[in-house]
CSV table of C-alpha atoms in Angstrom, one decimal:
chain,number,residue,atom,x,y,z
A,1,MET,CA,-91.1,148.5,82.0
A,2,THR,CA,-87.3,148.1,80.8
A,3,ARG,CA,-86.0,151.4,79.7
A,4,PRO,CA,-84.6,151.6,76.0
A,5,THR,CA,-80.7,151.7,75.7
A,6,ALA,CA,-78.6,153.1,73.0
A,7,ALA,CA,-79.0,149.5,71.1
A,8,ASP,CA,-82.6,149.8,70.7
A,9,PHE,CA,-82.2,152.7,68.5
A,10,HIS,CA,-80.7,152.8,64.7
A,11,PRO,CA,-76.8,154.6,64.9
A,12,GLU,CA,-78.4,157.1,62.3
A,13,VAL,CA,-81.1,157.9,64.5
A,14,LEU,CA,-78.7,158.4,67.3
A,15,LYS,CA,-76.8,160.8,65.4
A,16,LEU,CA,-79.7,162.6,64.3
A,17,PHE,CA,-80.7,163.2,67.7
A,18,ASP,CA,-77.4,164.3,69.0
A,19,ARG,CA,-77.6,166.9,66.0
A,20,TYR,CA,-81.1,167.8,67.3
A,21,VAL,CA,-80.0,168.3,70.9
A,22,HIS,CA,-77.2,170.3,69.9
A,23,GLY,CA,-78.9,172.8,67.8
A,24,ALA,CA,-77.9,171.6,64.2
A,25,ALA,CA,-81.4,170.2,63.1
A,26,SER,CA,-84.7,171.5,64.2
A,27,ARG,CA,-88.0,169.2,65.8
A,28,ARG,CA,-89.2,169.1,62.3
A,29,GLU,CA,-86.1,168.2,60.8
A,30,PHE,CA,-85.8,165.2,63.1
A,31,LEU,CA,-89.0,164.1,62.6
A,32,ASP,CA,-88.6,163.8,58.9
A,33,GLN,CA,-85.7,162.3,58.9
A,34,ALA,CA,-86.1,160.1,61.7
A,35,GLY,CA,-89.2,158.8,59.8
A,36,ARG,CA,-87.0,156.8,57.2
A,37,TYR,CA,-86.2,154.5,60.4
A,38,ALA,CA,-89.5,154.3,62.1
A,39,ALA,CA,-90.8,151.0,60.5
A,40,VAL,CA,-87.3,149.7,61.5
A,41,THR,CA,-88.0,150.5,65.1
A,42,GLY,CA,-91.7,149.6,65.4
A,43,MET,CA,-92.1,153.6,66.5
A,44,THR,CA,-93.4,156.8,64.7
A,45,ALA,CA,-90.8,159.4,64.6
A,46,ALA,CA,-92.6,161.2,67.3
A,47,GLY,CA,-92.3,157.7,69.5
A,48,LEU,CA,-88.6,157.9,68.6
A,49,LEU,CA,-88.2,161.4,69.9
A,50,ALA,CA,-90.2,160.5,72.9
A,51,ALA,CA,-88.3,157.5,73.7
A,52,LEU,CA,-85.0,159.2,73.6
A,53,SER,CA,-85.8,162.1,75.7
A,54,PRO,CA,-85.0,162.3,79.2
A,55,ASP,CA,-87.3,160.5,82.1
A,56,PHE,CA,-85.8,162.9,85.2
A,57,VAL,CA,-88.1,160.9,87.7
A,58,SER,CA,-87.4,157.1,87.2
A,59,ALA,CA,-83.4,157.7,86.7
A,60,ARG,CA,-83.6,159.7,89.8
A,61,VAL,CA,-80.7,158.6,92.3
A,62,VAL,CA,-81.0,161.1,95.2
A,63,ASP,CA,-84.4,161.9,96.5
A,64,PRO,CA,-84.5,165.9,96.8
A,65,ALA,CA,-85.9,165.1,100.2
A,66,ASP,CA,-83.0,162.6,101.3
A,67,THR,CA,-82.5,163.3,105.2
A,68,ARG,CA,-78.4,163.1,104.3
A,69,ILE,CA,-78.5,166.4,102.7
A,70,LYS,CA,-79.9,170.0,102.3
A,71,THR,CA,-80.6,171.9,99.4
A,72,ARG,CA,-81.6,176.0,98.5
A,73,MET,CA,-81.0,178.5,95.6
A,74,VAL,CA,-78.6,180.9,95.9
A,75,GLU,CA,-77.9,183.8,94.1
A,76,THR,CA,-74.4,185.4,92.8
A,77,LEU,CA,-73.9,188.7,92.0
A,78,ALA,CA,-72.1,188.7,88.6
A,79,PRO,CA,-71.8,192.6,87.8
A,80,GLN,CA,-69.4,191.5,84.8
A,81,GLY,CA,-71.8,188.7,83.4
A,82,SER,CA,-75.8,189.2,83.2
A,83,GLY,CA,-75.8,190.7,86.9
A,84,SER,CA,-76.7,187.6,88.6
A,85,ILE,CA,-77.0,183.9,88.4
A,86,GLN,CA,-79.2,181.7,90.4
A,87,SER,CA,-77.5,177.8,91.6
A,88,TYR,CA,-79.0,174.8,93.6
A,89,LEU,CA,-76.6,173.9,96.3
A,90,ALA,CA,-76.7,170.7,98.0
A,91,MET,CA,-74.4,169.9,100.8
A,92,PRO,CA,-74.2,167.1,103.6
A,93,ALA,CA,-76.8,168.4,106.6
A,94,LEU,CA,-74.5,167.5,109.3
A,95,PRO,CA,-71.7,169.5,110.2
A,96,ALA,CA,-68.4,167.8,109.9
A,97,GLY,CA,-65.6,170.7,109.5
A,98,LYS,CA,-65.0,172.3,106.1
A,99,ARG,CA,-65.6,170.7,103.3
A,100,PRO,CA,-64.3,170.3,99.8
A,101,THR,CA,-66.5,172.1,97.0
A,102,VAL,CA,-67.4,171.1,93.4
A,103,LEU,CA,-68.9,173.3,90.7
A,104,VAL,CA,-71.4,171.2,88.6
A,105,VAL,CA,-71.9,172.7,84.8
A,106,HIS,CA,-75.1,171.5,83.2
A,107,GLU,CA,-75.6,170.5,79.5
A,108,ASN,CA,-77.4,173.0,77.2
A,109,ARG,CA,-80.3,172.7,78.5
A,110,GLY,CA,-79.8,174.8,82.0
A,111,LEU,CA,-79.9,173.4,85.4
A,112,ASN,CA,-82.5,170.7,84.9
A,113,PRO,CA,-83.7,167.9,87.2
A,114,HIS,CA,-80.7,165.7,86.0
A,115,ILE,CA,-77.9,168.1,86.8
A,116,GLU,CA,-79.6,169.0,90.5
A,117,ASP,CA,-79.6,165.1,90.8
A,118,ILE,CA,-75.6,165.2,90.1
A,119,ALA,CA,-75.2,167.7,92.6
A,120,ARG,CA,-77.4,165.8,95.4
A,121,ARG,CA,-75.1,163.0,94.6
A,122,LEU,CA,-71.8,164.9,95.3
A,123,ALA,CA,-73.5,165.9,98.4
A,124,VAL,CA,-74.2,162.3,100.0
A,125,ALA,CA,-70.5,161.7,99.2
A,126,GLY,CA,-69.1,164.4,101.6
A,127,TYR,CA,-69.1,167.7,99.2
A,128,ILE,CA,-70.7,171.2,98.8
A,129,ALA,CA,-72.0,171.2,95.1
A,130,MET,CA,-73.1,174.0,93.3
A,131,ALA,CA,-74.9,174.0,90.1
A,132,PRO,CA,-75.9,177.2,88.5
A,133,ASP,CA,-78.2,178.1,85.8
A,134,ALA,CA,-77.2,179.6,82.9
A,135,LEU,CA,-80.6,180.2,81.6
A,136,THR,CA,-81.0,182.6,85.2
A,137,ALA,CA,-81.4,185.9,82.8
A,138,LEU,CA,-84.2,184.2,80.8
A,139,GLY,CA,-86.0,183.0,83.5
A,140,GLY,CA,-84.4,179.9,84.7
A,141,TYR,CA,-85.1,176.5,83.3
A,142,PRO,CA,-88.4,176.3,82.0
A,143,ALA,CA,-89.7,173.6,84.2
A,144,ASP,CA,-93.1,174.5,83.6
A,145,ALA,CA,-93.1,174.4,80.0
A,146,PRO,CA,-95.2,172.0,77.8
A,147,SER,CA,-91.8,170.5,76.5
A,148,PRO,CA,-89.0,172.0,78.6
A,149,GLU,CA,-85.8,170.2,77.5
A,150,GLU,CA,-86.8,171.8,73.8
A,151,LYS,CA,-88.1,175.3,75.3
A,152,ALA,CA,-84.2,175.1,77.3
A,153,ARG,CA,-82.4,174.3,74.1
A,154,ASP,CA,-84.3,177.0,72.2
A,155,LEU,CA,-83.5,179.6,74.9
A,156,PHE,CA,-80.2,178.7,75.2
A,157,THR,CA,-79.4,180.0,71.7
A,158,LYS,CA,-80.4,183.4,72.9
A,159,LEU,CA,-77.8,183.9,76.0
A,160,ASP,CA,-74.8,185.9,75.5
A,161,GLN,CA,-71.9,183.6,76.2
A,162,THR,CA,-69.9,186.3,77.0
A,163,LYS,CA,-72.2,187.2,79.9
A,164,ILE,CA,-72.4,183.4,80.8
A,165,ARG,CA,-68.9,182.8,81.2
A,166,ALA,CA,-68.4,185.8,83.4
A,167,ASP,CA,-71.6,184.3,85.4
A,168,PHE,CA,-70.0,180.9,86.0
A,169,LEU,CA,-66.8,182.3,86.8
A,170,ALA,CA,-68.5,184.4,89.7
A,171,ALA,CA,-69.8,181.4,90.7
A,172,PHE,CA,-66.7,179.8,91.3
A,173,ASP,CA,-65.5,182.8,93.0
A,174,MET,CA,-68.2,182.5,95.8
A,175,LEU,CA,-67.6,178.9,95.8
A,176,LYS,CA,-64.2,178.9,96.7
A,177,ALA,CA,-64.9,181.9,99.6
A,178,MET,CA,-68.0,180.1,100.9
A,179,PRO,CA,-67.1,179.7,104.9
A,180,GLU,CA,-68.3,176.1,104.9
A,181,GLY,CA,-65.8,175.1,102.5
A,182,ASN,CA,-62.1,173.9,103.0
A,183,GLY,CA,-61.3,176.3,100.1
A,184,LYS,CA,-60.8,173.8,97.6
A,185,VAL,CA,-62.6,174.0,94.4
A,186,GLY,CA,-63.1,171.2,91.8
A,187,ALA,CA,-65.2,171.2,88.7
A,188,VAL,CA,-67.1,168.8,86.7
A,189,GLY,CA,-69.4,169.2,83.3
A,190,PHE,CA,-71.2,167.6,80.7
A,191,CYS,CA,-71.2,168.5,77.2
A,192,TYR,CA,-71.5,172.2,76.9
A,193,GLY,CA,-70.5,172.2,80.7
A,194,GLY,CA,-67.4,170.0,79.8
A,195,GLY,CA,-66.2,172.8,77.8
A,196,MET,CA,-66.8,175.2,80.3
A,197,VAL,CA,-65.0,173.4,83.1
A,198,GLY,CA,-62.0,174.0,80.3
A,199,TYR,CA,-62.7,177.6,80.1
A,200,ILE,CA,-62.7,178.1,83.9
A,201,ALA,CA,-59.5,176.1,84.3
A,202,SER,CA,-58.3,178.4,81.9
A,203,GLN,CA,-59.4,181.6,83.8
A,204,ARG,CA,-59.3,180.5,87.6
A,205,PRO,CA,-55.6,179.0,88.4
A,206,GLY,CA,-57.0,178.5,91.9
A,207,LEU,CA,-59.4,175.6,90.4
A,208,GLY,CA,-58.3,172.2,92.7
A,209,ALA,CA,-59.1,169.8,89.8
A,210,GLY,CA,-61.5,169.4,86.6
A,211,VAL,CA,-63.7,166.8,85.2
A,212,PRO,CA,-64.6,167.6,82.0
A,213,PHE,CA,-67.0,165.1,80.0
A,214,TYR,CA,-67.2,164.9,76.2
A,215,GLY,CA,-67.0,169.2,76.1
A,216,ALA,CA,-65.5,171.2,73.2
A,217,GLN,CA,-61.5,171.9,74.1
A,218,PRO,CA,-60.1,175.0,74.8
A,219,ASP,CA,-57.8,176.4,72.2
A,220,ALA,CA,-53.3,175.9,72.7
A,221,GLU,CA,-53.5,179.4,74.4
A,222,ALA,CA,-56.1,179.0,76.7
A,223,THR,CA,-54.7,175.5,77.4
A,224,ALA,CA,-51.6,177.0,78.2
A,225,ARG,CA,-53.1,178.7,81.4
A,226,ILE,CA,-54.5,175.9,82.7
A,227,LYS,CA,-52.6,174.6,86.0
A,228,ALA,CA,-55.5,172.4,87.3
A,229,PRO,CA,-54.8,168.8,87.0
A,230,LEU,CA,-57.6,167.5,84.6
A,231,LEU,CA,-59.7,164.1,84.4
A,232,ILE,CA,-60.7,164.1,80.9
A,233,GLN,CA,-63.8,161.8,79.8
A,234,TYR,CA,-64.9,161.1,76.4
A,235,ALA,CA,-67.5,158.9,74.2
A,236,GLY,CA,-65.8,156.4,71.9
A,237,ASP,CA,-68.9,157.2,69.3
A,238,ASP,CA,-68.7,160.8,69.3
A,239,ASP,CA,-66.9,161.8,66.4
A,240,ARG,CA,-67.8,165.6,66.9
A,241,ILE,CA,-66.0,166.2,70.2
A,242,ASN,CA,-63.5,163.6,69.7
A,243,ALA,CA,-62.1,165.7,66.6
A,244,GLY,CA,-60.4,168.2,68.6
A,245,TRP,CA,-58.9,165.7,70.9
A,246,PRO,CA,-55.4,165.4,69.2
A,247,ALA,CA,-54.9,169.0,69.3
A,248,PHE,CA,-56.0,169.5,73.0
A,249,GLU,CA,-53.6,166.4,74.2
A,250,ALA,CA,-50.6,167.7,72.1
A,251,ALA,CA,-51.5,171.3,74.0
A,252,LEU,CA,-51.8,170.1,77.2
A,253,LYS,CA,-48.2,168.2,76.9
A,254,ALA,CA,-46.8,171.0,75.8
A,255,ALA,CA,-47.8,173.0,78.8
A,256,GLN,CA,-47.3,170.3,81.0
A,257,VAL,CA,-50.9,170.3,82.5
A,258,PRO,CA,-51.2,167.2,84.7
A,259,TYR,CA,-54.0,165.2,83.4
A,260,GLU,CA,-55.4,161.7,82.6
A,261,ALA,CA,-57.9,161.2,79.5
A,262,HIS,CA,-60.3,158.0,79.0
A,263,ILE,CA,-62.1,157.3,75.9
A,264,TYR,CA,-65.3,154.7,76.6
A,265,PRO,CA,-65.4,152.6,73.5
A,266,GLY,CA,-68.6,151.8,71.5
A,267,VAL,CA,-70.7,154.5,73.6
A,268,GLN,CA,-72.5,157.9,72.7
A,269,HIS,CA,-72.3,161.5,73.9
A,270,GLY,CA,-74.1,161.7,76.7
A,271,PHE,CA,-73.5,158.4,78.0
A,272,ASN,CA,-73.2,159.3,81.7
A,273,ASN,CA,-76.7,161.1,81.8
A,274,ASP,CA,-78.8,158.3,83.1
A,275,THR,CA,-82.3,159.9,82.3
A,276,THR,CA,-81.8,159.2,78.5
A,277,PRO,CA,-80.8,155.8,76.6
A,278,ARG,CA,-77.7,157.3,75.4
A,279,TYR,CA,-76.6,156.4,78.8
A,280,ASP,CA,-74.5,153.3,79.1
A,281,GLU,CA,-74.5,152.1,82.6
A,282,LYS,CA,-70.7,150.3,82.6
A,283,ALA,CA,-69.1,153.3,81.1
A,284,ALA,CA,-71.0,155.9,83.5
A,285,THR,CA,-70.4,153.9,86.4
A,286,LEU,CA,-66.6,153.4,85.9
A,287,ALA,CA,-66.1,157.4,85.0
A,288,TRP,CA,-68.1,158.0,87.7
A,289,GLN,CA,-66.0,156.0,90.2
A,290,ARG,CA,-63.0,157.8,88.5
A,291,THR,CA,-64.4,161.3,89.2
A,292,MET,CA,-64.9,160.8,92.8
A,293,ALA,CA,-61.8,159.3,93.2
A,294,PHE,CA,-60.2,162.3,91.2
A,295,PHE,CA,-62.0,164.8,93.6
A,296,ASP,CA,-61.4,162.9,96.9
A,297,GLN,CA,-57.3,163.0,95.8
A,298,HIS,CA,-57.3,166.5,94.9
A,299,LEU,CA,-59.7,168.4,97.1
A,300,LYS,CA,-59.9,166.7,100.3
A,301,GLY,CA,-57.7,166.9,103.3
């Protein structure tokens, strides 16, 4: 069966779904308002929500049992944060000297199967990848819930973000000190995670390279502390995030932060997430190629 794409949905439904995903609209509000477009699409409002929701299995790129890699859960102590944070660790199965490392930061749903798959993709490419779960203190990503993504979003609103930021810094420090690593750490994040990459870059001058995908931008004061080169990736049809780009770019230039930025025209927020219809294969493929080339340039050797 052909998977739906963003083109199969009315633009207002996509905007409404973005509000729902980011907590600006409840499930009931989505269903009530999406119902206006049900006749156009031939689906009920509930059907629209189901069609827009992630399909983790069919979109998987690297199987968890892939023999090229090995994976496990690890714990990082975070005394300045939540006490500890659990992370999914993926690395190449065969030893080949010390390897570059990458911190993978999820969206506002915690460590779901898609983010685990991103970590495995990096491991297949020769990196040690660690993906922390900000929901650790609340029991972790609720994989067994009837609607895990909805439950995860609800849990996310209950987090103490000051503690969570400290958790991610502790995870970064653990990854940088990992004996199997070469001491060079990159960070890639998506949406909430894109904002977290900017925060980590402003707090850890030892970051080797940062790749924020459609994330909220740090303010000028925080931007002035960034030392790492950045590869900034935005969706063209994402007014909410893109509104902050002009001020961020001005701050980057004022602080002489090395960066390159790409805005992919005609694609939606979340275009890199291949588990949902907002995924755009052409833009995502190019963005990921640029990401890997950027990490190869700054983290290997």
